[in-house]
PDB file of C-alpha atoms and ligand atoms in Angstrom:
ATOM      1  CA  MET A  25     -65.571   2.188  56.593  1.00  0.00           C
ATOM      2  CA  LEU A  26     -62.984   5.128  56.736  1.00  0.00           C
ATOM      3  CA  ASN A  27     -62.671   8.261  58.529  1.00  0.00           C
ATOM      4  CA  SER A  28     -63.143  10.043  55.083  1.00  0.00           C
ATOM      5  CA  GLY A  29     -66.591   8.852  55.043  1.00  0.00           C
ATOM      6  CA  TYR A  30     -65.647   6.087  52.168  1.00  0.00           C
ATOM      7  CA  GLU A  31     -65.850   2.351  52.283  1.00  0.00           C
ATOM      8  CA  MET A  32     -62.473   0.102  51.672  1.00  0.00           C
ATOM      9  CA  PRO A  33     -62.612  -3.376  51.201  1.00  0.00           C
ATOM     10  CA  ILE A  34     -60.696  -5.255  53.444  1.00  0.00           C
ATOM     11  CA  LEU A  35     -58.845  -7.402  51.264  1.00  0.00           C
ATOM     12  CA  GLY A  36     -57.381  -6.697  47.956  1.00  0.00           C
ATOM     13  CA  LEU A  37     -54.206  -7.554  45.368  1.00  0.00           C
ATOM     14  CA  GLY A  38     -50.684  -6.023  46.041  1.00  0.00           C
ATOM     15  CA  VAL A  39     -48.752  -5.748  42.731  1.00  0.00           C
ATOM     16  CA  PHE A  40     -45.367  -4.830  43.994  1.00  0.00           C
ATOM     17  CA  ARG A  41     -42.705  -6.553  41.747  1.00  0.00           C
ATOM     18  CA  LEU A  42     -44.991  -7.744  39.308  1.00  0.00           C
ATOM     19  CA  SER A  43     -43.529  -7.245  35.589  1.00  0.00           C
ATOM     20  CA  ASP A  44     -46.274  -5.620  33.491  1.00  0.00           C
ATOM     21  CA  SER A  45     -47.943  -8.530  31.725  1.00  0.00           C
ATOM     22  CA  GLU A  46     -47.923 -10.336  34.858  1.00  0.00           C
ATOM     23  CA  CYS A  47     -49.521  -7.564  36.924  1.00  0.00           C
ATOM     24  CA  GLU A  48     -52.581  -7.001  33.949  1.00  0.00           C
ATOM     25  CA  ASN A  49     -52.929 -10.450  34.291  1.00  0.00           C
ATOM     26  CA  SER A  50     -53.003 -10.718  38.119  1.00  0.00           C
ATOM     27  CA  VAL A  51     -55.595  -7.523  37.869  1.00  0.00           C
ATOM     28  CA  TYR A  52     -57.624  -9.172  35.768  1.00  0.00           C
ATOM     29  CA  HIS A  53     -57.867 -12.608  37.480  1.00  0.00           C
ATOM     30  CA  ALA A  54     -58.383 -10.838  41.001  1.00  0.00           C
ATOM     31  CA  LEU A  55     -61.190  -8.843  39.769  1.00  0.00           C
ATOM     32  CA  GLN A  56     -62.820 -11.920  37.791  1.00  0.00           C
ATOM     33  CA  ASP A  57     -62.327 -13.837  41.266  1.00  0.00           C
ATOM     34  CA  GLY A  58     -64.160 -10.907  43.151  1.00  0.00           C
ATOM     35  CA  PHE A  59     -61.189  -8.702  44.729  1.00  0.00           C
ATOM     36  CA  ARG A  60     -62.056  -5.135  44.475  1.00  0.00           C
ATOM     37  CA  LEU A  61     -59.089  -3.450  45.960  1.00  0.00           C
ATOM     38  CA  ILE A  62     -55.884  -3.221  43.886  1.00  0.00           C
ATOM     39  CA  ASP A  63     -53.046  -1.636  45.413  1.00  0.00           C
ATOM     40  CA  THR A  64     -49.788  -0.371  43.326  1.00  0.00           C
ATOM     41  CA  ALA A  65     -47.613   2.809  43.290  1.00  0.00           C
ATOM     42  CA  ARG A  66     -45.632   5.019  41.213  1.00  0.00           C
ATOM     43  CA  ILE A  67     -42.390   3.166  42.066  1.00  0.00           C
ATOM     44  CA  TYR A  68     -43.747  -0.073  40.968  1.00  0.00           C
ATOM     45  CA  GLY A  69     -43.958   1.534  37.483  1.00  0.00           C
ATOM     46  CA  ASN A  70     -47.248  -0.597  37.044  1.00  0.00           C
ATOM     47  CA  GLU A  71     -50.027   1.738  37.332  1.00  0.00           C
ATOM     48  CA  ALA A  72     -50.827   1.615  33.387  1.00  0.00           C
ATOM     49  CA  ALA A  73     -50.619  -2.007  33.372  1.00  0.00           C
ATOM     50  CA  VAL A  74     -53.353  -1.934  36.198  1.00  0.00           C
ATOM     51  CA  ALA A  75     -55.459   0.632  34.081  1.00  0.00           C
ATOM     52  CA  ARG A  76     -55.222  -2.314  31.278  1.00  0.00           C
ATOM     53  CA  GLY A  77     -56.175  -5.111  33.579  1.00  0.00           C
ATOM     54  CA  LEU A  78     -59.418  -3.075  35.032  1.00  0.00           C
ATOM     55  CA  VAL A  79     -60.210  -2.322  31.605  1.00  0.00           C
ATOM     56  CA  ARG A  80     -59.574  -6.287  30.444  1.00  0.00           C
ATOM     57  CA  SER A  81     -61.645  -7.394  33.492  1.00  0.00           C
ATOM     58  CA  GLY A  82     -65.102  -5.511  32.288  1.00  0.00           C
ATOM     59  CA  VAL A  83     -65.525  -4.515  36.001  1.00  0.00           C
ATOM     60  CA  PRO A  84     -66.843  -0.924  36.020  1.00  0.00           C
ATOM     61  CA  ARG A  85     -63.957   1.670  37.197  1.00  0.00           C
ATOM     62  CA  GLU A  86     -66.390   2.888  40.287  1.00  0.00           C
ATOM     63  CA  GLU A  87     -66.673  -0.928  41.709  1.00  0.00           C
ATOM     64  CA  VAL A  88     -62.711  -0.928  42.480  1.00  0.00           C
ATOM     65  CA  PHE A  89     -60.864   0.779  45.084  1.00  0.00           C
ATOM     66  CA  ILE A  90     -57.652   1.651  43.644  1.00  0.00           C
ATOM     67  CA  THR A  91     -54.762   2.851  45.938  1.00  0.00           C
ATOM     68  CA  THR A  92     -51.491   4.373  44.732  1.00  0.00           C
ATOM     69  CA  LYS A  93     -48.467   5.902  46.281  1.00  0.00           C
ATOM     70  CA  ILE A  94     -46.058   9.251  45.932  1.00  0.00           C
ATOM     71  CA  TRP A  95     -42.571   8.134  45.711  1.00  0.00           C
ATOM     72  CA  THR A  96     -40.339  10.165  47.839  1.00  0.00           C
ATOM     73  CA  ASP A  97     -38.297  11.767  44.654  1.00  0.00           C
ATOM     74  CA  ASP A  98     -41.478  13.127  43.632  1.00  0.00           C
ATOM     75  CA  PHE A  99     -42.404  14.836  47.446  1.00  0.00           C
ATOM     76  CA  ASP A 100     -41.357  18.273  46.165  1.00  0.00           C
ATOM     77  CA  ASP A 101     -43.486  18.259  42.728  1.00  0.00           C
ATOM     78  CA  ALA A 102     -46.472  15.765  44.576  1.00  0.00           C
ATOM     79  CA  ALA A 103     -49.449  17.845  42.719  1.00  0.00           C
ATOM     80  CA  ASN A 104     -47.893  17.029  39.582  1.00  0.00           C
ATOM     81  CA  ALA A 105     -47.106  13.364  40.912  1.00  0.00           C
ATOM     82  CA  ILE A 106     -50.812  13.037  41.409  1.00  0.00           C
ATOM     83  CA  ASP A 107     -51.895  14.018  38.036  1.00  0.00           C
ATOM     84  CA  ALA A 108     -49.439  11.631  36.644  1.00  0.00           C
ATOM     85  CA  SER A 109     -50.672   8.826  38.564  1.00  0.00           C
ATOM     86  CA  LEU A 110     -54.252   9.764  37.898  1.00  0.00           C
ATOM     87  CA  GLU A 111     -53.219   9.801  33.707  1.00  0.00           C
ATOM     88  CA  ARG A 112     -51.391   6.371  33.990  1.00  0.00           C
ATOM     89  CA  LEU A 113     -54.236   4.803  35.887  1.00  0.00           C
ATOM     90  CA  GLY A 114     -56.500   5.941  33.056  1.00  0.00           C
ATOM     91  CA  VAL A 115     -59.129   7.385  35.731  1.00  0.00           C
ATOM     92  CA  ASP A 116     -60.335  10.619  37.432  1.00  0.00           C
ATOM     93  CA  TYR A 117     -60.012   9.912  41.126  1.00  0.00           C
ATOM     94  CA  ILE A 118     -57.595   7.770  42.736  1.00  0.00           C
ATOM     95  CA  ASP A 119     -59.682   5.960  45.797  1.00  0.00           C
ATOM     96  CA  LEU A 120     -56.711   6.123  48.135  1.00  0.00           C
ATOM     97  CA  MET A 121     -53.542   7.825  47.658  1.00  0.00           C
ATOM     98  CA  LEU A 122     -50.500   7.377  50.340  1.00  0.00           C
ATOM     99  CA  LEU A 123     -47.241   8.893  51.157  1.00  0.00           C
ATOM    100  CA  HIS A 124     -44.907   5.765  50.316  1.00  0.00           C
ATOM    101  CA  HIS A 125     -42.380   7.000  52.993  1.00  0.00           C
ATOM    102  CA  GLU A 126     -41.521   9.199  55.270  1.00  0.00           C
ATOM    103  CA  GLY A 127     -38.698  11.535  53.867  1.00  0.00           C
ATOM    104  CA  PRO A 128     -37.621  15.479  53.288  1.00  0.00           C
ATOM    105  CA  ASN A 129     -40.554  17.346  52.015  1.00  0.00           C
ATOM    106  CA  ASP A 130     -43.411  14.737  53.045  1.00  0.00           C
ATOM    107  CA  GLU A 131     -45.505  17.418  54.795  1.00  0.00           C
ATOM    108  CA  GLU A 132     -45.770  19.549  51.391  1.00  0.00           C
ATOM    109  CA  ALA A 133     -46.774  16.426  49.895  1.00  0.00           C
ATOM    110  CA  TYR A 134     -49.414  15.490  52.649  1.00  0.00           C
ATOM    111  CA  ARG A 135     -50.636  19.164  52.009  1.00  0.00           C
ATOM    112  CA  ALA A 136     -50.636  18.287  48.291  1.00  0.00           C
ATOM    113  CA  MET A 137     -52.897  15.351  48.700  1.00  0.00           C
ATOM    114  CA  GLU A 138     -55.213  17.066  50.737  1.00  0.00           C
ATOM    115  CA  GLU A 139     -55.821  20.032  47.998  1.00  0.00           C
ATOM    116  CA  ALA A 140     -56.262  17.079  45.532  1.00  0.00           C
ATOM    117  CA  VAL A 141     -59.007  15.912  47.859  1.00  0.00           C
ATOM    118  CA  ALA A 142     -60.736  19.441  47.540  1.00  0.00           C
ATOM    119  CA  ALA A 143     -60.427  18.974  44.068  1.00  0.00           C
ATOM    120  CA  GLY A 144     -61.746  15.763  43.752  1.00  0.00           C
ATOM    121  CA  LYS A 145     -58.970  13.776  42.250  1.00  0.00           C
ATOM    122  CA  ILE A 146     -58.388  11.781  45.695  1.00  0.00           C
ATOM    123  CA  ARG A 147     -60.971  10.616  47.553  1.00  0.00           C
ATOM    124  CA  SER A 148     -58.916   9.362  51.131  1.00  0.00           C
ATOM    125  CA  ILE A 149     -55.503   9.791  52.017  1.00  0.00           C
ATOM    126  CA  GLY A 150     -52.963   7.948  53.990  1.00  0.00           C
ATOM    127  CA  ILE A 151     -49.226   6.990  54.858  1.00  0.00           C
ATOM    128  CA  SER A 152     -46.924   4.309  54.756  1.00  0.00           C
ATOM    129  CA  ASN A 153     -43.894   3.192  56.351  1.00  0.00           C
ATOM    130  CA  PHE A 154     -44.904   5.914  59.188  1.00  0.00           C
ATOM    131  CA  TYR A 155     -44.722   4.919  63.242  1.00  0.00           C
ATOM    132  CA  GLU A 156     -46.178   7.077  65.983  1.00  0.00           C
ATOM    133  CA  GLU A 157     -43.604   9.423  65.528  1.00  0.00           C
ATOM    134  CA  GLY A 158     -44.111  10.388  62.089  1.00  0.00           C
ATOM    135  CA  PHE A 159     -47.365   9.877  62.157  1.00  0.00           C
ATOM    136  CA  ALA A 160     -47.715  12.283  65.282  1.00  0.00           C
ATOM    137  CA  ARG A 161     -45.896  14.823  63.265  1.00  0.00           C
ATOM    138  CA  ILE A 162     -48.524  14.574  60.032  1.00  0.00           C
ATOM    139  CA  MET A 163     -51.189  15.098  62.559  1.00  0.00           C
ATOM    140  CA  GLU A 164     -49.765  18.445  63.790  1.00  0.00           C
ATOM    141  CA  MET A 165     -50.042  19.912  60.108  1.00  0.00           C
ATOM    142  CA  ALA A 166     -52.626  17.656  59.095  1.00  0.00           C
ATOM    143  CA  THR A 167     -56.382  19.059  58.202  1.00  0.00           C
ATOM    144  CA  ILE A 168     -57.359  15.551  56.902  1.00  0.00           C
ATOM    145  CA  PRO A 169     -56.185  12.744  59.261  1.00  0.00           C
ATOM    146  CA  PRO A 170     -55.049   9.781  57.649  1.00  0.00           C
ATOM    147  CA  ALA A 171     -57.542   7.427  56.845  1.00  0.00           C
ATOM    148  CA  VAL A 172     -54.738   4.443  56.480  1.00  0.00           C
ATOM    149  CA  VAL A 173     -51.355   3.675  57.494  1.00  0.00           C
ATOM    150  CA  GLN A 174     -49.691   1.222  55.311  1.00  0.00           C
ATOM    151  CA  ASN A 175     -46.926  -0.939  57.182  1.00  0.00           C
ATOM    152  CA  GLU A 176     -45.481  -4.709  57.259  1.00  0.00           C
ATOM    153  CA  THR A 177     -48.174  -6.477  59.212  1.00  0.00           C
ATOM    154  CA  HIS A 178     -48.194 -10.452  59.870  1.00  0.00           C
ATOM    155  CA  PRO A 179     -48.554 -12.952  62.223  1.00  0.00           C
ATOM    156  CA  TYR A 180     -44.812 -12.583  63.411  1.00  0.00           C
ATOM    157  CA  HIS A 181     -45.165  -8.551  63.543  1.00  0.00           C
ATOM    158  CA  GLN A 182     -48.686  -7.809  64.480  1.00  0.00           C
ATOM    159  CA  SER A 183     -48.460  -3.741  64.833  1.00  0.00           C
ATOM    160  CA  ALA A 184     -50.388  -4.495  67.793  1.00  0.00           C
ATOM    161  CA  ASP A 185     -49.205  -0.835  69.258  1.00  0.00           C
ATOM    162  CA  MET A 186     -49.289   1.033  66.171  1.00  0.00           C
ATOM    163  CA  LYS A 187     -53.104  -0.162  65.920  1.00  0.00           C
ATOM    164  CA  ALA A 188     -53.765   0.943  69.139  1.00  0.00           C
ATOM    165  CA  PHE A 189     -52.365   4.265  68.920  1.00  0.00           C
ATOM    166  CA  LEU A 190     -54.159   4.664  65.395  1.00  0.00           C
ATOM    167  CA  THR A 191     -57.628   3.970  67.232  1.00  0.00           C
ATOM    168  CA  GLN A 192     -57.594   7.499  68.448  1.00  0.00           C
ATOM    169  CA  TYR A 193     -57.950   8.764  65.039  1.00  0.00           C
ATOM    170  CA  GLY A 194     -59.939   6.449  63.490  1.00  0.00           C
ATOM    171  CA  THR A 195     -56.906   5.710  61.249  1.00  0.00           C
ATOM    172  CA  VAL A 196     -56.961   1.522  60.265  1.00  0.00           C
ATOM    173  CA  MET A 197     -53.846  -0.489  59.632  1.00  0.00           C
ATOM    174  CA  GLU A 198     -53.450  -1.723  55.754  1.00  0.00           C
ATOM    175  CA  SER A 199     -50.894  -4.891  55.995  1.00  0.00           C
ATOM    176  CA  TRP A 200     -48.006  -5.034  53.591  1.00  0.00           C
ATOM    177  CA  PHE A 201     -46.080  -8.302  53.183  1.00  0.00           C
ATOM    178  CA  PRO A 202     -49.537  -9.962  54.892  1.00  0.00           C
ATOM    179  CA  LEU A 203     -48.111 -13.220  54.202  1.00  0.00           C
ATOM    180  CA  GLY A 204     -44.461 -12.402  55.267  1.00  0.00           C
ATOM    181  CA  GLY A 205     -43.293 -11.106  51.760  1.00  0.00           C
ATOM    182  CA  ARG A 206     -41.571 -13.009  48.910  1.00  0.00           C
ATOM    183  CA  GLY A 207     -38.830 -14.908  50.171  1.00  0.00           C
ATOM    184  CA  ASN A 208     -40.104 -14.993  53.608  1.00  0.00           C
ATOM    185  CA  THR A 209     -43.570 -16.982  52.992  1.00  0.00           C
ATOM    186  CA  GLN A 210     -42.805 -20.767  53.842  1.00  0.00           C
ATOM    187  CA  VAL A 211     -41.601 -19.537  57.023  1.00  0.00           C
ATOM    188  CA  LEU A 212     -45.123 -18.276  57.721  1.00  0.00           C
ATOM    189  CA  PHE A 213     -46.503 -21.314  55.920  1.00  0.00           C
ATOM    190  CA  ASN A 214     -44.701 -23.811  57.771  1.00  0.00           C
ATOM    191  CA  ASP A 215     -45.155 -22.535  61.311  1.00  0.00           C
ATOM    192  CA  GLU A 216     -46.722 -25.386  63.173  1.00  0.00           C
ATOM    193  CA  THR A 217     -49.630 -23.468  64.481  1.00  0.00           C
ATOM    194  CA  ILE A 218     -50.421 -22.002  61.124  1.00  0.00           C
ATOM    195  CA  VAL A 219     -50.584 -25.507  59.701  1.00  0.00           C
ATOM    196  CA  ASP A 220     -52.273 -27.122  62.627  1.00  0.00           C
ATOM    197  CA  ILE A 221     -55.249 -23.968  62.561  1.00  0.00           C
ATOM    198  CA  ALA A 222     -55.165 -24.765  58.608  1.00  0.00           C
ATOM    199  CA  ALA A 223     -55.588 -28.582  58.556  1.00  0.00           C
ATOM    200  CA  ALA A 224     -58.637 -28.153  61.560  1.00  0.00           C
ATOM    201  CA  HIS A 225     -60.201 -25.997  58.521  1.00  0.00           C
ATOM    202  CA  ASN A 226     -59.312 -28.053  55.697  1.00  0.00           C
ATOM    203  CA  LYS A 227     -57.623 -24.661  54.512  1.00  0.00           C
ATOM    204  CA  THR A 228     -54.217 -23.713  53.725  1.00  0.00           C
ATOM    205  CA  SER A 229     -51.772 -21.593  55.587  1.00  0.00           C
ATOM    206  CA  ALA A 230     -51.893 -18.584  53.180  1.00  0.00           C
ATOM    207  CA  GLN A 231     -55.795 -18.754  53.854  1.00  0.00           C
ATOM    208  CA  VAL A 232     -55.639 -19.138  57.904  1.00  0.00           C
ATOM    209  CA  ILE A 233     -52.766 -15.997  57.557  1.00  0.00           C
ATOM    210  CA  LEU A 234     -55.360 -14.088  55.363  1.00  0.00           C
ATOM    211  CA  ARG A 235     -58.495 -15.240  57.629  1.00  0.00           C
ATOM    212  CA  TRP A 236     -56.791 -14.014  60.591  1.00  0.00           C
ATOM    213  CA  HIS A 237     -55.730 -10.445  59.060  1.00  0.00           C
ATOM    214  CA  LEU A 238     -59.516 -10.050  58.456  1.00  0.00           C
ATOM    215  CA  GLN A 239     -60.632 -11.237  61.770  1.00  0.00           C
ATOM    216  CA  ALA A 240     -58.125  -8.822  63.209  1.00  0.00           C
ATOM    217  CA  GLY A 241     -59.456  -6.088  61.009  1.00  0.00           C
ATOM    218  CA  ASN A 242     -56.296  -5.340  59.072  1.00  0.00           C
ATOM    219  CA  ILE A 243     -56.342  -4.755  55.405  1.00  0.00           C
ATOM    220  CA  ALA A 244     -54.615  -7.457  53.558  1.00  0.00           C
ATOM    221  CA  ILE A 245     -53.133  -6.720  50.157  1.00  0.00           C
ATOM    222  CA  PRO A 246     -51.659 -10.375  49.353  1.00  0.00           C
ATOM    223  CA  GLY A 247     -49.178 -10.147  46.143  1.00  0.00           C
ATOM    224  CA  SER A 248     -49.366 -12.819  43.823  1.00  0.00           C
ATOM    225  CA  SER A 249     -48.781 -13.347  40.139  1.00  0.00           C
ATOM    226  CA  ASN A 250     -50.642 -16.816  39.765  1.00  0.00           C
ATOM    227  CA  PRO A 251     -53.782 -16.960  39.175  1.00  0.00           C
ATOM    228  CA  ASP A 252     -54.489 -20.154  41.472  1.00  0.00           C
ATOM    229  CA  HIS A 253     -52.949 -18.159  44.582  1.00  0.00           C
ATOM    230  CA  ILE A 254     -54.951 -15.234  43.558  1.00  0.00           C
ATOM    231  CA  ALA A 255     -58.219 -17.247  43.591  1.00  0.00           C
ATOM    232  CA  GLU A 256     -57.094 -19.094  47.047  1.00  0.00           C
ATOM    233  CA  ASN A 257     -56.516 -16.076  48.415  1.00  0.00           C
ATOM    234  CA  TYR A 258     -60.121 -14.840  47.780  1.00  0.00           C
ATOM    235  CA  ASP A 259     -61.290 -18.151  49.206  1.00  0.00           C
ATOM    236  CA  ILE A 260     -61.462 -16.871  53.140  1.00  0.00           C
ATOM    237  CA  PHE A 261     -65.023 -16.188  53.572  1.00  0.00           C
ATOM    238  CA  ASP A 262     -66.609 -19.219  54.225  1.00  0.00           C
ATOM    239  CA  PHE A 263     -64.771 -19.968  57.511  1.00  0.00           C
ATOM    240  CA  GLU A 264     -63.798 -18.389  60.512  1.00  0.00           C
ATOM    241  CA  LEU A 265     -61.461 -18.864  63.345  1.00  0.00           C
ATOM    242  CA  SER A 266     -62.359 -19.223  66.772  1.00  0.00           C
ATOM    243  CA  ASP A 267     -61.578 -17.087  69.603  1.00  0.00           C
ATOM    244  CA  GLU A 268     -59.173 -19.619  70.953  1.00  0.00           C
ATOM    245  CA  GLU A 269     -57.516 -19.723  67.416  1.00  0.00           C
ATOM    246  CA  MET A 270     -57.275 -16.047  67.168  1.00  0.00           C
ATOM    247  CA  ALA A 271     -55.577 -16.264  70.863  1.00  0.00           C
ATOM    248  CA  ARG A 272     -52.975 -18.514  69.545  1.00  0.00           C
ATOM    249  CA  MET A 273     -52.327 -16.779  66.251  1.00  0.00           C
ATOM    250  CA  THR A 274     -51.678 -13.804  68.583  1.00  0.00           C
ATOM    251  CA  ALA A 275     -49.405 -15.247  70.488  1.00  0.00           C
ATOM    252  CA  LEU A 276     -47.381 -15.958  67.422  1.00  0.00           C
ATOM    253  CA  ASP A 277     -46.543 -11.846  67.206  1.00  0.00           C
ATOM    254  CA  LYS A 278     -42.557 -12.012  67.802  1.00  0.00           C
ATOM    255  CA  GLN A 279     -42.285  -8.201  66.910  1.00  0.00           C
ATOM    256  CA  GLU A 280     -40.188  -9.106  63.935  1.00  0.00           C
ATOM    257  CA  ARG A 281     -40.155  -7.665  60.725  1.00  0.00           C
ATOM    258  CA  PHE A 282     -39.167  -9.488  57.475  1.00  0.00           C
ATOM    259  CA  ALA A 283     -38.297  -6.506  55.617  1.00  0.00           C
ATOM    260  CA  SER A 284     -35.121  -4.175  56.279  1.00  0.00           C
ATOM    261  CA  TYR A 285     -36.502  -0.884  55.051  1.00  0.00           C
TER     262      TYR A 285
HETATM  263  P1  NAD B 312     -46.477 -10.851  50.467  1.00  0.00           P
HETATM  264  O1  NAD B 312     -46.892 -11.174  51.789  1.00  0.00           O
HETATM  265  O2  NAD B 312     -48.088 -10.802  49.765  1.00  0.00           O
HETATM  266  O3  NAD B 312     -46.294 -12.445  49.634  1.00  0.00           O
HETATM  267  C1  NAD B 312     -46.187 -12.477  48.172  1.00  0.00           C
HETATM  268  C2  NAD B 312     -45.604 -13.695  47.931  1.00  0.00           C
HETATM  269  O4  NAD B 312     -46.532 -14.741  48.466  1.00  0.00           O
HETATM  270  C3  NAD B 312     -45.223 -14.064  46.919  1.00  0.00           C
HETATM  271  O5  NAD B 312     -43.684 -14.726  46.943  1.00  0.00           O
HETATM  272  C4  NAD B 312     -46.752 -15.268  46.398  1.00  0.00           C
HETATM  273  O6  NAD B 312     -45.979 -15.614  45.311  1.00  0.00           O
HETATM  274  C5  NAD B 312     -46.550 -15.367  47.323  1.00  0.00           C
HETATM  275  N1  NAD B 312     -48.191 -16.443  47.815  1.00  0.00           N
HETATM  276  C6  NAD B 312     -49.234 -15.228  47.533  1.00  0.00           C
HETATM  277  N2  NAD B 312     -50.538 -15.923  47.774  1.00  0.00           N
HETATM  278  C7  NAD B 312     -49.944 -17.256  47.873  1.00  0.00           C
HETATM  279  C8  NAD B 312     -50.410 -18.437  48.181  1.00  0.00           C
HETATM  280  N3  NAD B 312     -52.256 -18.689  47.942  1.00  0.00           N
HETATM  281  N4  NAD B 312     -50.287 -19.421  48.625  1.00  0.00           N
HETATM  282  C9  NAD B 312     -48.750 -19.181  48.420  1.00  0.00           C
HETATM  283  N5  NAD B 312     -47.940 -18.471  48.178  1.00  0.00           N
HETATM  284  C10 NAD B 312     -48.653 -17.131  47.370  1.00  0.00           C
HETATM  285  O7  NAD B 312     -45.927  -9.849  50.008  1.00  0.00           O
HETATM  286  P2  NAD B 312     -45.953  -8.675  49.002  1.00  0.00           P
HETATM  287  O8  NAD B 312     -46.683  -9.048  47.742  1.00  0.00           O
HETATM  288  O9  NAD B 312     -44.592  -7.847  49.050  1.00  0.00           O
HETATM  289  O10 NAD B 312     -47.119  -7.480  49.970  1.00  0.00           O
HETATM  290  C11 NAD B 312     -48.098  -7.255  49.359  1.00  0.00           C
HETATM  291  C12 NAD B 312     -48.622  -6.068  49.112  1.00  0.00           C
HETATM  292  O11 NAD B 312     -48.111  -4.952  49.638  1.00  0.00           O
HETATM  293  C13 NAD B 312     -47.391  -5.815  47.788  1.00  0.00           C
HETATM  294  O12 NAD B 312     -47.832  -6.674  46.630  1.00  0.00           O
HETATM  295  C14 NAD B 312     -47.822  -4.132  47.610  1.00  0.00           C
HETATM  296  O13 NAD B 312     -48.857  -3.610  46.964  1.00  0.00           O
HETATM  297  C15 NAD B 312     -47.659  -3.917  49.221  1.00  0.00           C
HETATM  298  N6  NAD B 312     -46.332  -3.557  49.730  1.00  0.00           N
HETATM  299  C16 NAD B 312     -45.911  -2.210  50.566  1.00  0.00           C
HETATM  300  C17 NAD B 312     -45.160  -1.622  50.492  1.00  0.00           C
HETATM  301  C18 NAD B 312     -45.012  -0.089  51.007  1.00  0.00           C
HETATM  302  O14 NAD B 312     -43.701   0.180  51.810  1.00  0.00           O
HETATM  303  N7  NAD B 312     -45.991   0.464  51.643  1.00  0.00           N
HETATM  304  C19 NAD B 312     -43.949  -2.607  50.797  1.00  0.00           C
HETATM  305  C20 NAD B 312     -43.635  -4.147  50.281  1.00  0.00           C
HETATM  306  C21 NAD B 312     -45.192  -4.527  50.072  1.00  0.00           C
END
């Protein structure tokens, strides 16, 4: 339950770096498997492909939680950017819209999102790649507090301080690079602790990491174009990490980011 009063699934599909056809297929398979959250962005160039995957799946639009983001170049014309995303997504409301990064005119863009909430075009709003200082700056002008902060979060960068800071606003953490991100996943998948916990549950390292996100209260949006991986990533609701296993996962935090942005 978000501070906006809307419910958001805690597990979704991210479509960063997926081509149009990969994106459409991934959205289709994810929705068939049971996913009900899709995370895209204007800058990914695949909002229209998300729309096609949604239609192809036959899953009613209102059952699916759609997130998209306003890119920094559009901050000075955010009202139009919101309308353009609605059109490409083929929907008459967006479940969650985020400012993609901090940048010039981000406060004006945040205001435009608040106005779009009042107009019924967006249900919940949030920010991405903002840390305490940037969040506090937005809070000073906001009439609607961010429902979500979407930042790099995984076992080696658990965002514990930021999450603690956000609780006072009822804002929740959404993890990008939940598996470490393309090119980095093997580091996490081969981590001894994660391999050990996975073996104990007869699950994969990816599933253990996603289960850890879930139990840590992080919304996770793993990306994949592989239908088998997408199905695997949804198959995490039939096991539970013990308190001891959660503590071992917590101990993996190196406060180290994989991304350079
Ligand atoms: P990720 O951590 O989800 O890792 C993706 C990689 O993991 C891909 O190489 C994929 O093939 C692989 N993978 C996925 N499931 C697997 C499985 N079960 N077994 C083996 N390999 C598996 O990284 P990501 O996709 O970059 O990030 C997730 C989502 O977060 C993105 O798709 C996007 O929606 C969002 N994101 C947002 C920002 C931002 O600035 N707001 C930045 C990056 C990503």
